[in-house]
XYZ file of C-alpha atoms in Angstrom:
747
model
C -15.489 75.889 28.436
C -19.654 76.836 29.507
C -19.200 77.849 33.016
C -23.080 79.455 34.238
C -24.036 80.833 37.204
C -27.884 81.574 37.111
C -29.638 83.706 39.914
C -33.252 83.399 40.683
C -35.469 86.457 40.453
C -38.905 87.608 41.498
C -41.174 86.087 43.336
C -40.457 81.885 42.688
C -39.587 81.628 46.372
C -43.588 82.551 47.461
C -45.561 79.550 49.217
C -49.625 79.412 47.912
C -51.935 80.137 50.213
C -53.444 77.772 52.317
C -50.620 75.248 50.924
C -49.627 74.378 54.741
C -52.755 73.277 56.361
C -53.764 70.551 53.337
C -50.237 69.876 53.885
C -51.126 69.066 57.688
C -54.790 67.469 56.174
C -53.057 65.184 53.836
C -50.065 63.494 57.023
C -52.793 63.230 59.291
C -54.861 61.199 56.682
C -51.265 59.202 55.409
C -50.351 58.493 59.589
C -54.003 56.769 59.880
C -53.442 54.780 56.874
C -49.702 53.391 57.775
C -51.162 52.625 61.677
C -53.899 50.579 59.833
C -52.162 48.945 57.682
C -48.826 48.290 59.875
C -49.596 47.881 63.324
C -50.109 44.082 63.763
C -46.857 43.938 62.415
C -45.383 46.734 64.281
C -45.155 44.223 67.422
C -42.728 42.274 65.389
C -40.604 44.512 64.278
C -37.947 47.059 64.875
C -38.420 49.976 62.962
C -35.826 52.560 62.333
C -36.258 56.018 63.895
C -38.554 58.290 62.096
C -36.646 60.574 59.158
C -37.304 64.396 59.316
C -35.726 67.207 56.623
C -33.142 68.815 58.297
C -33.507 72.454 58.525
C -31.434 73.522 55.082
C -33.671 71.110 52.796
C -36.332 72.679 52.357
C -34.399 76.070 51.414
C -32.347 74.254 49.467
C -35.606 72.401 47.643
C -36.646 76.134 47.003
C -33.633 77.393 45.598
C -33.273 74.555 42.842
C -37.230 74.711 41.850
C -36.026 78.122 41.246
C -33.552 76.982 38.834
C -34.875 74.464 37.212
C -38.011 76.049 35.912
C -36.498 79.022 34.445
C -33.382 78.417 33.488
C -33.403 74.278 31.837
C -32.552 73.227 28.704
C -35.529 71.890 29.577
C -37.490 74.138 31.183
C -41.361 72.746 32.927
C -42.662 75.055 35.445
C -43.427 72.964 39.077
C -47.442 72.769 38.265
C -49.182 69.571 38.622
C -47.993 67.610 35.600
C -44.458 68.093 36.908
C -45.198 66.447 40.288
C -47.157 63.939 39.346
C -43.242 62.955 37.499
C -41.624 63.221 40.505
C -44.134 61.200 42.420
C -43.213 58.366 39.726
C -39.909 58.699 39.739
C -39.302 58.857 43.540
C -41.081 55.111 43.841
C -39.000 53.985 41.479
C -35.468 55.139 42.266
C -36.657 53.996 46.372
C -38.569 50.277 45.124
C -36.994 50.050 41.175
C -37.586 46.238 40.941
C -41.361 46.082 42.557
C -40.028 44.163 45.747
C -41.282 46.285 48.790
C -44.428 48.396 48.217
C -47.316 46.394 46.821
C -50.528 48.416 45.683
C -52.277 49.086 48.803
C -49.221 51.052 48.961
C -49.251 53.479 46.483
C -52.722 53.920 46.523
C -52.081 54.963 49.948
C -49.709 56.578 49.209
C -51.002 58.581 45.838
C -52.991 61.451 47.846
C -49.579 63.057 47.193
C -48.679 62.644 42.951
C -50.193 66.397 42.349
C -49.067 68.328 45.581
C -45.452 67.551 46.137
C -45.805 71.254 43.647
C -47.287 73.252 46.165
C -45.619 71.203 49.672
C -41.478 72.724 47.551
C -43.085 76.197 46.716
C -44.568 75.600 50.460
C -40.900 74.955 52.122
C -42.663 72.074 53.048
C -40.790 68.195 52.793
C -43.252 65.909 54.926
C -45.246 64.857 51.869
C -41.181 63.568 50.792
C -40.229 62.144 54.354
C -43.699 59.994 54.248
C -43.236 58.442 51.712
C -39.149 57.619 52.504
C -40.082 56.649 55.928
C -42.795 54.221 54.450
C -40.208 53.204 52.609
C -37.777 51.865 55.006
C -40.702 50.231 57.172
C -41.591 47.937 53.885
C -37.956 47.651 53.453
C -37.387 45.875 57.368
C -40.225 44.202 56.827
C -39.488 42.035 53.779
C -35.930 41.702 55.317
C -36.868 40.662 58.561
C -39.216 38.361 57.445
C -36.188 36.642 54.457
C -34.343 36.237 57.962
C -37.305 34.234 59.828
C -37.072 32.267 55.826
C -33.845 30.405 56.210
C -35.447 28.919 60.510
C -37.290 26.702 57.825
C -35.439 25.459 55.044
C -36.463 25.073 51.386
C -37.477 21.830 48.649
C -35.885 22.214 45.951
C -37.867 19.407 44.336
C -40.594 21.202 43.354
C -40.787 22.764 40.575
C -41.268 26.528 39.879
C -39.170 29.639 39.220
C -38.227 32.938 39.634
C -38.759 36.257 37.980
C -35.534 37.917 38.897
C -36.093 41.034 37.140
C -39.322 43.200 38.419
C -38.813 46.294 37.118
C -41.908 46.652 33.982
C -44.302 45.080 36.239
C -46.999 45.526 37.629
C -47.291 46.201 42.071
C -47.759 42.843 43.478
C -51.153 43.404 44.968
C -51.652 41.786 48.156
C -48.617 40.782 51.241
C -49.565 37.326 50.430
C -48.198 37.490 46.733
C -45.163 40.471 48.121
C -44.851 37.255 50.732
C -44.183 34.313 48.333
C -42.089 36.184 45.983
C -39.399 36.696 48.979
C -40.109 32.805 49.517
C -38.756 33.297 46.078
C -35.851 35.131 46.340
C -34.229 34.042 49.884
C -34.712 30.511 48.028
C -32.398 30.779 44.823
C -29.810 33.281 46.996
C -30.242 29.256 49.251
C -29.666 27.416 45.678
C -27.157 29.792 44.877
C -24.980 28.840 47.563
C -25.676 25.482 48.018
C -24.922 24.907 44.176
C -21.615 26.105 45.425
C -20.776 23.248 47.798
C -21.747 25.998 50.835
C -23.548 22.869 53.883
C -26.423 23.816 54.936
C -24.975 25.423 58.303
C -23.016 28.004 56.702
C -25.472 29.062 54.073
C -27.843 30.221 57.502
C -25.188 32.076 58.490
C -24.135 34.173 55.723
C -27.074 34.906 54.282
C -28.834 35.693 57.619
C -25.780 38.392 57.781
C -26.475 39.507 54.185
C -30.672 40.301 55.465
C -29.200 41.730 58.541
C -26.939 43.564 56.703
C -29.247 45.415 54.508
C -31.484 45.815 57.030
C -27.946 47.658 59.048
C -27.612 50.179 56.111
C -30.702 51.039 56.351
C -31.278 52.027 59.684
C -27.471 53.642 58.570
C -29.338 56.506 56.718
C -30.152 59.752 56.993
C -32.137 62.888 57.111
C -29.649 64.277 54.286
C -30.412 60.465 52.297
C -33.808 60.667 52.103
C -34.169 65.172 50.817
C -31.032 64.512 48.284
C -32.900 60.156 46.595
C -36.127 62.594 46.618
C -34.848 65.824 45.014
C -32.937 64.155 42.098
C -36.541 62.035 41.702
C -36.642 65.614 40.927
C -33.995 66.508 38.735
C -34.208 63.533 36.533
C -38.034 63.907 36.078
C -36.934 66.824 34.138
C -33.876 65.481 32.396
C -31.782 62.461 33.375
C -28.843 64.290 32.869
C -29.463 67.058 36.150
C -28.538 65.895 39.345
C -29.036 67.512 43.180
C -25.444 67.375 44.732
C -25.202 67.015 48.876
C -22.175 68.596 50.192
C -20.389 64.920 50.156
C -21.296 64.450 47.363
C -20.494 67.550 45.387
C -17.152 67.156 47.078
C -16.132 64.256 45.638
C -16.944 65.187 42.134
C -15.007 67.894 42.147
C -11.733 65.230 43.369
C -12.728 62.739 40.278
C -12.540 66.140 38.711
C -9.525 67.226 39.824
C -7.893 64.101 40.327
C -6.559 65.006 44.161
C -7.459 65.118 48.001
C -6.105 66.436 51.225
C -6.007 62.902 53.038
C -3.803 60.064 54.185
C -4.028 57.983 50.883
C -5.367 55.387 51.606
C -8.708 54.102 49.758
C -11.345 52.564 51.545
C -13.617 49.440 51.903
C -16.320 48.268 53.778
C -15.833 44.951 54.772
C -17.824 43.745 58.380
C -18.535 46.460 60.180
C -15.002 47.711 59.227
C -13.622 50.319 57.056
C -11.045 48.015 55.903
C -7.483 49.523 53.777
C -8.260 48.261 49.918
C -5.043 50.194 48.536
C -2.726 51.999 49.605
C -1.812 55.360 47.566
C 1.817 55.309 46.314
C 3.266 58.487 48.008
C 0.011 58.910 50.203
C 1.294 59.665 54.125
C 0.110 55.577 54.865
C 2.408 54.381 52.567
C 5.937 56.007 53.964
C 4.585 55.877 57.372
C 4.959 51.223 56.861
C 2.976 51.599 59.892
C -0.454 50.239 57.570
C -1.055 47.279 55.311
C -4.161 46.148 52.804
C -6.478 44.680 54.139
C -5.968 46.676 58.212
C -9.070 47.749 59.893
C -10.179 51.614 61.189
C -10.898 50.971 64.434
C -11.408 54.526 65.484
C -10.360 57.788 64.244
C -8.851 60.758 66.299
C -8.026 64.245 65.646
C -4.399 65.887 66.245
C -1.901 64.773 69.115
C -4.269 64.775 72.070
C -7.670 64.429 69.934
C -9.594 61.511 71.501
C -10.492 58.714 69.613
C -13.886 58.092 68.361
C -14.862 54.916 67.265
C -16.274 54.479 63.644
C -17.261 50.564 63.952
C -20.366 50.451 62.508
C -20.246 53.126 60.727
C -21.100 53.852 57.320
C -17.896 54.391 55.183
C -18.762 57.914 54.109
C -19.103 58.711 57.313
C -15.553 57.187 58.489
C -13.615 58.764 55.282
C -15.142 62.131 56.150
C -13.523 62.171 59.697
C -10.167 60.278 58.054
C -9.808 63.607 55.324
C -9.427 66.884 56.613
C -7.049 69.903 56.061
C -3.027 69.782 54.827
C -0.625 69.290 57.118
C -2.371 68.050 60.141
C -2.625 65.078 62.170
C -4.717 61.928 62.542
C -4.740 59.264 64.434
C -6.274 55.770 63.552
C -6.668 53.068 65.726
C -5.823 49.974 63.609
C -6.585 46.646 63.545
C -4.357 44.811 61.901
C -5.257 42.813 58.278
C -4.650 38.836 59.963
C -5.793 39.242 63.541
C -9.083 38.475 65.010
C -11.686 41.191 66.212
C -9.970 40.582 69.959
C -6.356 40.951 69.282
C -4.275 43.893 70.017
C -4.462 47.152 68.321
C -1.734 49.529 67.634
C -2.281 54.065 67.147
C -0.698 54.836 63.797
C -0.216 58.920 64.189
C -0.531 60.263 60.103
C 0.125 64.115 58.795
C -2.203 64.641 55.967
C -1.036 65.630 52.242
C -1.893 66.445 49.330
C -2.918 63.310 47.572
C -2.523 63.211 43.042
C -5.063 60.248 42.494
C -2.533 58.927 39.521
C -3.983 56.100 39.299
C -7.569 58.138 37.479
C -4.844 59.463 35.144
C -3.844 58.855 31.608
C -2.212 55.734 31.339
C 0.296 54.642 28.719
C 1.433 50.984 26.675
C 2.610 50.250 23.486
C 1.287 46.553 21.783
C 3.775 45.183 19.523
C 1.616 43.414 16.391
C 3.714 40.539 14.176
C 2.343 40.959 10.709
C 4.353 38.272 8.575
C 8.064 38.888 8.984
C 7.231 42.853 10.091
C 6.804 44.398 13.187
C 4.494 47.191 14.103
C 4.467 48.936 17.164
C 1.533 51.009 18.294
C 1.075 53.271 21.674
C -2.897 53.107 23.643
C -3.116 55.702 25.757
C -5.424 54.811 28.347
C -8.241 57.501 29.801
C -11.261 57.077 32.612
C -12.396 60.437 32.856
C -11.814 63.952 30.981
C -10.840 65.584 34.122
C -9.599 69.327 35.055
C -8.685 71.128 38.168
C -10.509 74.384 36.858
C -9.814 76.094 40.616
C -5.869 75.268 39.765
C -6.036 76.249 36.401
C -8.479 79.709 37.341
C -5.297 80.266 39.934
C -2.636 80.412 37.173
C -1.289 77.202 38.473
C 1.627 76.321 35.461
C 1.205 72.521 36.492
C -2.084 71.951 37.356
C -4.249 68.595 36.560
C -5.872 68.218 33.004
C -5.959 65.200 30.979
C -5.080 67.058 27.484
C -1.787 68.162 29.051
C -1.014 64.738 30.389
C -1.931 63.011 26.113
C 0.423 65.402 24.845
C 2.932 64.832 27.543
C 2.032 61.264 26.959
C 2.123 61.898 23.318
C 5.883 63.409 23.367
C 6.424 59.639 24.512
C 5.369 57.492 22.005
C 7.104 59.628 18.892
C 9.906 59.318 20.706
C 9.650 55.229 21.367
C 8.291 56.061 17.456
C 6.201 54.284 17.361
C 4.278 53.435 14.247
C 0.308 54.328 15.712
C -2.005 55.781 18.330
C -4.809 54.148 19.633
C -6.855 56.750 22.589
C -8.472 53.963 24.601
C -12.044 55.509 25.648
C -13.914 52.589 26.464
C -16.219 53.313 30.230
C -14.720 57.277 30.030
C -18.291 59.229 31.023
C -17.108 62.147 30.236
C -15.797 65.288 32.505
C -14.529 69.189 30.793
C -15.652 69.945 27.569
C -12.970 72.224 28.096
C -10.532 69.249 27.861
C -12.656 67.248 25.633
C -11.680 70.091 22.878
C -7.864 70.703 23.833
C -7.711 67.082 23.453
C -9.308 66.968 19.758
C -6.763 69.785 18.872
C -4.229 67.643 19.598
C -5.053 65.335 16.641
C -6.506 67.808 14.242
C -4.579 71.225 14.850
C -6.770 74.689 14.389
C -10.639 73.923 13.896
C -14.550 74.126 15.534
C -15.027 70.628 17.099
C -18.357 70.642 18.494
C -21.837 73.009 18.886
C -23.579 73.860 21.465
C -27.994 75.213 21.567
C -28.793 76.791 24.636
C -32.760 77.416 25.812
C -33.137 80.597 23.946
C -31.805 78.554 20.639
C -28.414 80.247 20.271
C -26.250 78.386 18.684
C -21.761 78.345 20.130
C -18.928 76.648 18.496
C -16.048 76.159 20.977
C -12.589 75.515 18.898
C -9.618 75.387 20.409
C -7.007 78.082 19.008
C -3.932 77.797 19.770
C -4.366 73.554 18.887
C -0.507 72.782 17.549
C -0.385 69.274 16.790
C 0.496 66.713 18.709
C 0.767 63.437 16.299
C -0.165 63.276 12.911
C 0.391 59.969 11.981
C -2.100 57.144 11.990
C -5.405 57.524 14.877
C -7.687 54.735 16.188
C -10.685 55.964 18.933
C -11.473 52.979 20.603
C -15.217 53.540 22.083
C -18.259 50.998 23.452
C -21.330 52.111 25.557
C -20.011 53.478 28.587
C -18.404 56.398 26.234
C -20.363 59.120 26.985
C -19.932 63.050 27.424
C -17.216 64.247 26.336
C -15.694 60.652 25.162
C -18.424 61.339 22.139
C -17.913 64.586 21.718
C -14.187 63.802 20.698
C -14.462 61.026 19.048
C -17.234 62.268 16.448
C -14.729 64.974 16.117
C -12.031 62.481 14.924
C -15.125 61.028 12.315
C -16.157 64.293 11.115
C -12.671 65.699 10.750
C -11.658 61.970 8.482
C -9.131 62.277 10.858
C -9.678 58.670 13.034
C -10.709 55.615 12.855
C -13.891 54.769 15.829
C -13.846 51.165 16.491
C -16.153 49.442 19.321
C -19.452 49.367 20.053
C -21.914 52.356 19.334
C -21.342 54.891 22.813
C -23.903 56.277 25.461
C -26.032 59.267 23.533
C -25.656 61.852 25.877
C -25.602 64.900 23.914
C -26.062 67.763 26.443
C -24.630 70.241 28.236
C -24.129 70.558 32.320
C -23.505 73.472 33.949
C -22.903 73.428 38.011
C -24.193 75.792 40.382
C -23.232 76.067 43.925
C -26.663 76.743 45.599
C -24.701 78.010 48.760
C -22.746 80.289 46.467
C -26.427 81.983 45.798
C -27.725 81.653 49.294
C -24.374 83.135 50.079
C -23.484 80.980 52.711
C -20.479 80.742 53.690
C -20.916 77.371 55.282
C -21.477 74.549 52.669
C -25.053 73.159 53.636
C -27.162 73.524 50.440
C -25.302 71.219 48.484
C -24.981 72.195 44.091
C -27.272 71.386 41.297
C -25.938 69.615 37.737
C -28.016 71.212 35.735
C -28.970 70.562 31.377
C -28.576 74.416 30.436
C -27.480 73.265 26.648
C -26.736 70.349 23.854
C -24.278 69.184 21.682
C -23.982 69.304 18.206
C -21.812 67.716 16.153
C -19.829 70.271 13.728
C -21.433 68.393 10.983
C -24.366 69.281 12.556
C -25.861 66.345 13.778
C -25.896 65.249 17.410
C -24.600 62.224 18.896
C -27.680 62.486 21.581
C -30.263 59.047 21.471
C -27.739 57.975 18.695
C -24.234 58.507 19.839
C -21.486 57.759 18.050
C -21.796 55.120 15.679
C -18.140 53.052 15.191
C -16.729 53.206 12.077
C -15.984 48.808 12.532
C -18.104 47.711 14.494
C -17.468 44.972 17.597
C -19.934 43.079 19.087
C -22.265 44.492 21.835
C -21.703 43.527 25.507
C -24.034 46.137 27.024
C -28.430 45.538 26.498
C -29.051 49.108 25.039
C -32.682 48.527 26.529
C -31.146 49.543 30.127
C -28.512 51.458 29.728
C -27.733 54.503 27.807
C -29.581 57.413 26.388
C -32.176 55.063 24.455
C -33.377 53.763 28.403
C -34.616 56.745 29.612
C -37.943 57.652 28.847
C -37.214 61.605 29.450
C -34.618 62.106 27.158
C -33.918 64.730 24.638
C -34.260 64.033 20.774
C -32.610 62.944 18.030
C -31.804 66.262 16.091
C -30.320 67.633 13.776
C -28.782 72.045 13.118
C -26.405 73.446 10.315
C -22.954 72.322 9.787
C -20.541 74.174 11.046
C -17.618 75.728 8.571
C -14.824 73.099 9.032
C -12.296 71.398 6.873
C -11.752 67.633 6.477
C -8.087 66.731 7.824
C -8.118 63.019 5.893
C -9.940 60.854 4.548
C -9.975 57.497 5.643
C -13.766 55.510 4.330
C -12.200 54.419 1.226
C -10.434 52.178 2.935
C -12.447 50.263 5.261
C -13.987 48.228 3.198
C -10.184 46.666 3.122
C -10.124 47.098 7.070
C -13.771 44.885 7.823
C -12.516 42.400 5.171
C -8.832 41.712 7.355
C -11.713 42.199 10.679
C -13.910 39.651 9.761
C -11.355 36.905 8.296
C -9.862 37.339 12.039
C -11.806 36.779 13.642
C -13.067 33.788 12.369
C -9.829 32.142 13.151
C -10.232 34.448 16.436
C -11.626 31.669 19.392
C -11.482 33.639 21.860
C -14.335 35.608 19.853
C -16.086 33.079 19.015
C -16.471 32.391 22.705
C -17.461 35.697 23.035
C -19.970 35.798 20.357
C -21.591 32.927 22.411
C -21.203 34.462 25.875
C -23.550 37.267 24.473
C -25.907 35.604 22.757
C -26.131 33.310 26.227
C -26.669 36.764 28.203
C -29.343 38.059 25.699
C -31.396 35.002 25.360
C -30.807 34.871 29.600
C -31.992 38.330 29.864
C -35.612 37.472 27.321
C -36.532 35.360 29.576
C -36.512 36.907 32.572
C -36.779 33.176 35.138
C -34.518 31.032 36.774
C -35.477 27.323 37.693
C -35.516 26.859 41.650
C -34.915 23.321 41.042
C -32.153 22.405 42.505
C -32.124 19.338 39.794
C -32.606 21.521 36.462
C -30.185 24.122 37.980
C -27.238 21.778 38.102
C -27.842 20.076 35.254
C -27.670 24.388 33.578
C -23.929 24.982 36.051
C -23.125 21.865 34.811
C -23.742 22.410 31.354
C -21.874 25.587 31.450
C -18.940 24.294 33.454
C -18.210 22.108 30.723
C -18.295 24.449 28.082
C -15.595 26.817 30.066
C -13.786 23.144 30.935
C -13.830 22.742 27.133
C -12.209 26.169 26.593
C -9.249 25.627 28.872
C -8.573 23.019 26.996
C -8.118 24.229 23.573
C -6.542 27.291 24.709
C -4.215 24.364 26.863
C -3.768 22.283 23.754
C -3.239 25.635 20.802
C -5.965 25.271 19.347
C -6.840 28.821 19.439
C -5.472 30.212 16.291
C -6.254 34.077 16.950
C -3.139 36.122 16.113
C -1.356 37.321 18.781
C 0.175 40.270 20.187
C 4.524 39.970 20.860
C 5.439 39.354 24.682
C 1.543 39.108 24.901
C 0.563 35.628 26.785
C -3.894 34.712 26.027
C -4.809 34.268 29.581
C -6.969 30.894 29.639
C -10.567 30.944 29.731
C -13.355 33.447 28.900
C -13.355 35.894 31.567
C -17.159 37.435 30.884
C -18.028 33.629 32.290
C -17.570 33.274 35.563
C -17.592 30.438 37.954
C -20.821 31.380 40.543
C -20.312 31.199 44.167
C -23.243 32.266 45.561
C -21.540 35.420 46.860
C -22.125 39.070 47.181
C -19.192 41.847 46.677
C -18.221 42.541 50.468
C -18.772 39.150 51.951
C -15.329 37.240 50.793
C -12.218 37.686 52.056
C -10.887 40.805 51.045
C -7.472 39.137 49.299
C -9.894 37.245 47.520
C -11.714 40.284 45.717
C -8.142 41.850 45.648
C -6.949 38.895 43.748
C -9.743 38.128 41.825
C -9.536 41.745 40.857
C -6.169 41.522 39.675
C -6.372 38.134 37.661
C -9.400 40.498 35.756
C -7.249 43.273 34.941
C -4.261 40.884 33.987
C -6.693 38.965 31.917
C -7.440 39.214 27.712
C -8.704 42.289 26.543
C -9.981 40.657 23.547
C -11.486 44.161 22.476
C -8.180 45.734 22.720
C -6.800 43.091 20.844
C -8.482 43.745 18.185
C -9.100 47.352 18.014
C -4.910 47.313 18.039
C -4.758 44.578 14.559
C -7.079 47.344 12.605
C -5.116 49.971 13.444
C -1.838 47.341 12.401
C -3.903 46.344 9.544
C -4.252 50.516 8.337
C -0.924 50.712 8.372
C -0.339 48.318 6.238
C -3.228 49.222 3.693
C -1.012 52.834 3.367
C 2.107 51.395 2.395
C 0.642 48.713 0.262
C -0.629 52.577 -0.750
C 2.046 53.973 -0.664
C 3.745 51.854 -2.469
C 1.385 51.640 -5.917
C 1.840 55.756 -5.766
C 4.757 55.559 -5.567
C 4.754 52.957 -8.192
C 2.485 55.550 -10.151
C 4.593 57.835 -9.952
C 7.546 56.423 -11.492
C 5.782 54.524 -15.203
C 5.072 57.937 -15.463
C 8.390 59.372 -15.606
C 9.481 57.306 -17.682
C 6.670 57.415 -20.247
C 8.308 60.721 -20.467
C 11.740 59.996 -20.989
């Protein structure tokens, strides 16, 4: 595993002469321009308090700049050229759809375009905060205007349309154009609710609350949020996968890697100003207490048995969570409003002892799928892995039971062998990666000893990662299911399995992230005992397959392709304008363990024949085509009659599908013990609501339906592995017959 800790040296932090005075003059000019433009609006709008750089921010920025300028794989000097890229990236991160700033704002802010480099080196962040503060003002103005429009209503007989994706459009030139755009945004929100059957009164209440919630979120933003946004504009201006992580973000990242934390064992969600319990972790303090339930709302939090109760209603969710977490074996008291109680109902006091919580829901999982093929039933073991997790600290301490993706999969494979499955499918869909060491060890479970991946650092030095201790845990038929969300470590594993000829790669082309990141603790560099500077996840190398190619940009191309649900233009490495290019190096010294290419034509033919009979797959392809058409069109009608026709046509299509399935007209072969879900789950009837606006019980019920719905791609991948076993069995029989024939001739 690549681990690096780089220390800054030399005069990287020395400010340039005269910068501070220049910054003050620029700030005065900016302030005068802002007052001139926004003075008329300020009388009617309450703006959030002006944010200022936190004490630690400037030093954290210079520490990060020294590392990025010297040790990044694509090291760029912090100069005027990079400043311009940071400026553009910052504006894009704040207003990607260009619905807040107008061209006059951009012209006004452009005075900073080539000055951000000097500002960072001078430890002066006033420019970045001036931009962020203006952004907050514009957001408040837009949503305040949106709320005002609700009092007037709309004419839905007019022939007009709304362009909902504006990321590639120019900045609007005037405030009048911006108000016209927001008029259409609000009109579209209104029309969606109207088509869903909401009354005018309900529509006004829902939208007023929605826009008010946006305003409250803006008001809750802190200086640390502004700084993190700016720093990530800096890091991603260099390369897409370099990130700045504030202390709280770094803590959550570490939790996701080790799959454990200290707390009460409850997943929280924001619901109507409350921190509501969305899920209870089995075996956690909250679940074992029997005193709290899903849907309960946490109103207050106190530390210890005699601690002062702090009202957390209206707090940001991450702030409430931070208050609930704490050291192991300490007491936290919760003021809880039961799920069905009204706001003024009696609450209950719940006292819990914090414990170490293992996030088993995110660990590797296993299931067995049975496929009926004529008179034969074949069993496929499916292992779903959502990330390549590893508790690095526990491993370094020598802990015998540290969390490890590869170790968990090895244990599951042992179970599948005892269950006598015929084949194994590793489901890596939407697995964004994780530990390189875990990817190497997981590969070793299927290929044994040998090189898994190559990497090249900024100096051009090439290294090879192998698992010298690997022992094959499964030598039978193998498949790997990937999609556009499979990235990094997932691509390393899939590429190695493909290059070694060890298994079938099935699904969509993967993400295309072929770079190595090392996490650098800025507080460790500054010798801080208390976290305040955060961490830098910095790209330090590039991955290469053992065949010499790279997963960078192109990803892994499956042996058997499924229809692509994702939009490659907006999701994946190729969607980043500054992604590293695809390159090739010398092949590593490795020997393939198999060759499956000869059976590809047969498997593809069987796959294609099955899809012609599979209505679910046909419906999915129809929906993908419709989705692509809508994305290309990028317009929605605001005429009620036209929208109703579109909605009615869509619902008629869904009803027709449901009717055919209810009458048993789906000719697709099923899995033993599996029922096909009614309807196509990729198309949902629009209720006009956004996340958090439905009742929590409704959200959870819908989530359960989606979770239990027919997984078309998984079903087909399992069938393909069944086909593979059939081909192997037929080949074995033919080989046996040929061998018998040769023996008889000799006799």
